[in-house]
Tab-separated table of C-alpha atoms in Angstrom:
chain	number	residue	atom	x	y	z
A	1	MET	CA	8.384	18.909	-6.128
A	2	PHE	CA	10.766	15.907	-5.847
A	3	GLU	CA	12.965	17.338	-2.997
A	4	VAL	CA	11.380	14.932	-0.743
A	5	ALA	CA	12.614	11.607	1.503
A	6	ALA	CA	13.116	8.864	-0.742
A	7	ASP	CA	10.504	6.877	1.209
A	8	ALA	CA	7.877	9.343	0.255
A	9	TYR	CA	8.415	8.859	-3.550
A	10	VAL	CA	8.529	4.853	-2.994
A	11	ARG	CA	5.224	5.183	-1.301
A	12	PHE	CA	3.988	7.336	-3.803
A	13	MET	CA	5.111	5.827	-7.387
A	14	GLY	CA	7.196	2.852	-6.262
A	15	THR	CA	4.424	0.697	-6.374
A	16	PHE	CA	3.859	1.318	-10.182
A	17	SER	CA	7.386	1.880	-11.233
A	18	GLY	CA	8.920	-1.319	-9.438
A	19	PRO	CA	6.844	-3.619	-11.627
A	20	LEU	CA	7.222	-1.110	-14.498
A	21	ALA	CA	11.000	-1.835	-14.191
A	22	GLY	CA	11.183	-5.201	-15.342
A	23	LEU	CA	9.220	-4.627	-18.485
A	24	PHE	CA	11.184	-1.629	-19.464
A	25	ALA	CA	14.444	-3.259	-18.689
A	26	ASP	CA	13.371	-5.962	-21.364
A	27	VAL	CA	13.088	-3.265	-23.666
A	28	GLY	CA	16.289	-1.271	-22.974
A	29	LEU	CA	18.384	-4.098	-22.676
A	30	ALA	CA	17.358	-5.910	-26.073
A	31	GLY	CA	20.064	-7.027	-27.819
A	32	VAL	CA	22.812	-5.373	-25.725
A	33	ASP	CA	26.198	-7.023	-25.043
A	34	PRO	CA	25.367	-8.981	-21.762
A	35	THR	CA	28.786	-7.645	-20.298
A	36	ALA	CA	28.596	-4.077	-21.139
A	37	PRO	CA	27.995	-1.781	-18.397
A	38	VAL	CA	24.490	0.147	-18.126
A	39	LEU	CA	23.388	3.432	-17.025
A	40	ASP	CA	20.034	4.390	-15.229
A	41	VAL	CA	18.981	7.894	-15.816
A	42	GLY	CA	17.176	10.115	-13.387
A	43	CYS	CA	17.197	6.932	-11.148
A	44	GLY	CA	14.929	8.038	-8.364
A	45	PRO	CA	15.206	5.750	-5.333
A	46	GLY	CA	16.339	3.250	-7.423
A	47	MET	CA	13.621	1.170	-8.720
A	48	LEU	CA	15.027	0.490	-12.146
A	49	THR	CA	18.481	0.416	-10.844
A	50	ALA	CA	17.714	-2.491	-8.741
A	51	GLU	CA	16.261	-4.245	-11.630
A	52	LEU	CA	19.547	-3.521	-13.598
A	53	VAL	CA	21.668	-4.859	-10.657
A	54	ARG	CA	19.494	-7.981	-10.403
A	55	ARG	CA	20.364	-8.437	-14.223
A	56	ARG	CA	23.849	-7.342	-14.597
A	57	GLY	CA	25.371	-7.261	-11.133
A	58	ALA	CA	26.108	-3.773	-9.322
A	59	PRO	CA	29.747	-3.244	-10.476
A	60	ASP	CA	28.134	-2.966	-14.229
A	61	VAL	CA	25.327	-0.525	-13.285
A	62	ALA	CA	25.804	3.338	-13.026
A	63	ALA	CA	22.826	5.496	-11.893
A	64	VAL	CA	22.324	9.202	-11.544
A	65	ASP	CA	19.658	11.551	-10.071
A	66	PRO	CA	19.863	15.492	-9.275
A	67	VAL	CA	17.870	14.667	-5.975
A	68	ALA	CA	20.427	14.130	-3.126
A	69	SER	CA	17.846	12.075	-0.936
A	70	PHE	CA	17.290	9.788	-3.981
A	71	VAL	CA	20.912	9.408	-4.785
A	72	ALA	CA	21.700	8.651	-1.092
A	73	ALA	CA	19.190	5.819	-1.227
A	74	THR	CA	20.068	4.181	-4.349
A	75	ALA	CA	23.501	4.265	-3.386
A	76	ALA	CA	22.975	2.634	0.225
A	77	ALA	CA	20.870	0.058	-1.502
A	78	HIS	CA	23.517	-0.746	-3.897
A	79	PRO	CA	26.739	0.186	-2.698
A	80	GLU	CA	28.970	-1.503	-5.513
A	81	ALA	CA	27.212	0.450	-8.085
A	82	ASP	CA	28.458	3.807	-9.584
A	83	VAL	CA	25.651	6.226	-8.202
A	84	ARG	CA	26.114	10.001	-8.527
A	85	ALA	CA	24.274	13.217	-8.098
A	86	ALA	CA	23.810	14.560	-11.663
A	87	SER	CA	21.149	15.675	-14.147
A	88	ALA	CA	20.504	14.143	-17.436
A	89	GLU	CA	21.735	17.339	-19.257
A	90	ALA	CA	25.293	16.912	-18.223
A	91	LEU	CA	25.973	13.126	-17.529
A	92	PRO	CA	29.220	12.788	-15.746
A	93	PHE	CA	30.683	10.130	-18.047
A	94	ALA	CA	33.152	9.777	-21.076
A	95	ASP	CA	31.566	9.080	-24.461
A	96	ALA	CA	30.628	5.695	-25.315
A	97	ALA	CA	30.855	4.582	-21.747
A	98	PHE	CA	27.832	2.257	-21.682
A	99	GLY	CA	26.192	-0.329	-23.644
A	100	ALA	CA	22.599	0.718	-22.768
A	101	THR	CA	21.199	3.999	-21.042
A	102	LEU	CA	17.794	4.011	-19.871
A	103	ALA	CA	15.557	6.860	-18.372
A	104	GLN	CA	12.378	5.481	-16.547
A	105	LEU	CA	9.587	8.061	-15.950
A	106	ALA	CA	12.443	10.780	-16.282
A	107	VAL	CA	12.107	12.498	-19.368
A	108	ASN	CA	9.011	14.316	-18.676
A	109	PHE	CA	10.918	16.101	-15.679
A	110	MET	CA	14.264	16.805	-17.508
A	111	THR	CA	14.844	20.636	-17.866
A	112	ASP	CA	15.795	20.136	-21.389
A	113	PRO	CA	14.504	16.655	-22.559
A	114	ALA	CA	16.407	17.288	-26.132
A	115	ALA	CA	19.578	17.931	-24.220
A	116	GLY	CA	19.019	14.917	-21.996
A	117	THR	CA	18.543	12.281	-24.599
A	118	SER	CA	21.351	13.809	-26.679
A	119	GLU	CA	23.713	13.179	-23.521
A	120	MET	CA	22.300	9.628	-23.283
A	121	ARG	CA	23.411	8.851	-26.834
A	122	ARG	CA	26.613	10.463	-26.077
A	123	VAL	CA	27.496	8.141	-23.406
A	124	THR	CA	26.265	4.921	-25.152
A	125	ARG	CA	28.669	3.212	-27.468
A	126	PRO	CA	27.897	2.516	-31.160
A	127	GLY	CA	25.681	-0.266	-31.573
A	128	GLY	CA	24.237	0.286	-28.048
A	129	ARG	CA	20.654	1.001	-26.972
A	130	VAL	CA	19.063	4.226	-25.593
A	131	SER	CA	15.557	3.682	-23.866
A	132	ALA	CA	13.051	6.346	-22.239
A	133	CYS	CA	9.524	5.469	-21.072
A	134	VAL	CA	6.824	7.751	-19.460
A	135	TRP	CA	3.174	7.426	-18.310
A	136	ASP	CA	0.478	8.002	-20.875
A	137	HIS	CA	-0.681	10.975	-19.114
A	138	ALA	CA	-2.060	12.566	-22.048
A	139	GLY	CA	-4.095	9.594	-23.076
A	140	GLY	CA	-5.526	9.162	-19.364
A	141	ARG	CA	-3.919	5.911	-19.134
A	142	GLY	CA	-1.433	6.647	-16.421
A	143	PRO	CA	-1.697	5.331	-12.885
A	144	LEU	CA	-2.333	8.903	-11.448
A	145	SER	CA	-5.116	9.449	-14.266
A	146	PRO	CA	-7.849	8.835	-11.413
A	147	LEU	CA	-6.645	11.700	-9.447
A	148	TRP	CA	-6.164	14.148	-12.141
A	149	GLY	CA	-9.560	13.204	-13.673
A	150	ALA	CA	-11.491	13.907	-10.295
A	151	ALA	CA	-9.323	17.046	-9.884
A	152	ARG	CA	-10.586	18.304	-13.538
A	153	ALA	CA	-14.242	17.637	-12.391
A	154	LEU	CA	-13.779	20.001	-9.683
A	155	ASP	CA	-11.842	22.591	-11.269
A	156	PRO	CA	-11.750	22.234	-15.251
A	157	ALA	CA	-8.649	24.256	-15.433
A	158	VAL	CA	-6.628	21.825	-13.630
A	159	GLY	CA	-3.955	20.736	-16.247
A	160	GLY	CA	-2.568	17.732	-14.890
A	161	GLU	CA	0.424	15.910	-16.643
A	162	GLY	CA	-0.698	15.438	-20.035
A	163	ALA	CA	1.402	18.470	-21.542
A	164	LEU	CA	4.505	17.114	-20.271
A	165	PRO	CA	7.123	15.878	-22.866
A	166	GLY	CA	6.783	11.792	-23.322
A	167	ALA	CA	3.298	11.970	-21.987
A	168	HIS	CA	1.821	11.503	-25.842
A	169	GLY	CA	2.221	8.612	-28.104
A	170	GLY	CA	4.884	9.217	-30.638
A	171	ASP	CA	6.812	12.018	-28.319
A	172	LEU	CA	9.649	9.878	-27.299
A	173	THR	CA	10.028	8.412	-30.744
A	174	ALA	CA	10.769	12.004	-31.778
A	175	LEU	CA	13.069	12.749	-29.083
A	176	LEU	CA	15.091	9.776	-29.770
A	177	GLY	CA	15.134	10.261	-33.395
A	178	ALA	CA	16.073	13.696	-33.015
A	179	ALA	CA	18.937	12.823	-30.798
A	180	GLY	CA	20.356	10.794	-33.637
A	181	LEU	CA	19.340	7.181	-32.527
A	182	ARG	CA	18.075	4.757	-35.307
A	183	GLU	CA	15.722	1.675	-35.550
A	184	VAL	CA	13.591	3.811	-33.118
A	185	THR	CA	10.653	1.811	-31.960
A	186	GLU	CA	7.819	2.470	-29.355
A	187	VAL	CA	5.472	0.253	-27.323
A	188	GLU	CA	3.291	0.036	-24.608
A	189	LEU	CA	3.897	-1.112	-21.086
A	190	THR	CA	1.047	-1.699	-18.901
A	191	VAL	CA	1.063	-2.818	-15.003
A	192	ALA	CA	-1.716	-3.324	-12.778
A	193	VAL	CA	-1.374	-2.862	-8.851
A	194	ARG	CA	-3.998	-3.954	-6.335
A	195	PHE	CA	-4.820	-1.850	-3.471
A	196	ALA	CA	-6.418	-3.471	-0.338
A	197	ARG	CA	-7.784	-0.207	1.185
A	198	PHE	CA	-8.621	3.080	-0.679
A	199	ALA	CA	-6.326	4.899	2.256
A	200	ASP	CA	-3.406	2.779	0.649
A	201	TRP	CA	-4.012	4.457	-2.532
A	202	TRP	CA	-4.869	7.809	-1.144
A	203	GLU	CA	-2.385	8.614	1.540
A	204	PRO	CA	0.802	8.772	-1.012
A	205	TYR	CA	-0.755	11.668	-2.651
A	206	THR	CA	-0.819	13.652	0.912
A	207	LEU	CA	2.982	13.504	1.030
A	208	GLY	CA	3.748	16.212	-1.751
A	209	VAL	CA	5.585	14.184	-4.051
A	210	GLY	CA	5.480	15.283	-7.986
A	211	PRO	CA	3.070	17.708	-9.708
A	212	ALA	CA	0.123	15.424	-8.140
A	213	GLY	CA	1.366	15.638	-4.753
A	214	ALA	CA	1.870	19.379	-5.053
A	215	TYR	CA	-1.311	19.962	-6.129
A	216	VAL	CA	-3.027	18.089	-3.364
A	217	ALA	CA	-0.740	19.961	-1.000
A	218	GLY	CA	-2.044	23.137	-2.410
A	219	LEU	CA	-5.645	22.699	-1.836
A	220	ASP	CA	-7.569	24.246	1.116
A	221	ASP	CA	-9.151	21.596	3.394
A	222	PRO	CA	-12.612	21.750	2.064
A	223	THR	CA	-11.395	21.140	-1.566
A	224	ARG	CA	-9.052	18.506	-0.544
A	225	GLU	CA	-11.718	16.353	1.465
A	226	ARG	CA	-14.236	16.775	-1.229
A	227	LEU	CA	-11.554	15.399	-3.571
A	228	GLU	CA	-10.886	12.608	-1.403
A	229	SER	CA	-14.712	11.695	-1.049
A	230	ASP	CA	-15.162	11.891	-4.962
A	231	LEU	CA	-12.321	9.401	-5.411
A	232	LEU	CA	-13.497	7.090	-2.585
A	233	ARG	CA	-16.981	7.076	-4.326
A	234	GLU	CA	-15.294	6.398	-7.692
A	235	LEU	CA	-12.767	3.795	-6.639
A	236	GLY	CA	-14.413	2.155	-3.677
A	237	PRO	CA	-13.237	1.217	-0.321
A	238	GLY	CA	-11.302	-1.738	-1.548
A	239	PRO	CA	-9.849	-3.883	-2.581
A	240	PHE	CA	-9.436	-2.435	-6.363
A	241	THR	CA	-6.947	-2.631	-9.006
A	242	VAL	CA	-5.160	0.390	-10.575
A	243	VAL	CA	-3.857	0.068	-14.127
A	244	GLY	CA	-1.009	2.215	-15.585
A	245	THR	CA	0.196	2.133	-19.052
A	246	ALA	CA	3.422	3.813	-20.256
A	247	TRP	CA	4.937	4.649	-23.687
A	248	ALA	CA	8.429	3.117	-23.939
A	249	ALA	CA	10.685	4.176	-26.949
A	250	SER	CA	14.176	2.527	-27.706
A	251	GLY	CA	16.880	3.187	-30.556
A	252	VAL	CA	20.245	2.030	-31.437
A	253	VAL	CA	23.316	4.140	-31.537
């Protein structure tokens, strides 16, 4: 579901994950040695990576993602950063290599979130910080919530993304605590994105990105058209603002 062109992901989620990155970096870098290297786990096309590079400089930033197109896009944008193809569950770095390790909108898609967060702790030095954030899908406050709400109105059997790891308040705190982090805290991060036209919001859902894109792509034409019509009636032709809230948890090694 994420084996797509980097530009497709940027159009789909980048409008929200870009502004989220600044808020999340504030959490993930709090109290961290400003000279220590930092790692972006599940970097995607590099929205958080770009924020970390802006704050720390590319030579002190590393990033990993299992999707080849995302790795290529992030490496091209930040040639002096250490960008590699890798999963969270098997990070290709030595123990205690980083002062901070962050995973933005990635824990919910890890094959094994417990193993992934344990790896994040392993590569972070004592006194360093491990952080993760995930949209509040379970609470209906994520940026995809209008889509999933309309989908369930058409078919109550549609599950959405609320059952994914990290989508409930407290999920990330439990994961980081189980990984051995201390002083774990969890906060809410909220972004608001303005769309000039309904089409600007809707068209990225047709690109097949993530569970939401896969759901839309799997609909027959009449059902997809009805879903689009229901959402247009709900949101209006534009301009309108979509608000997304994420849970963010952070702990110290």
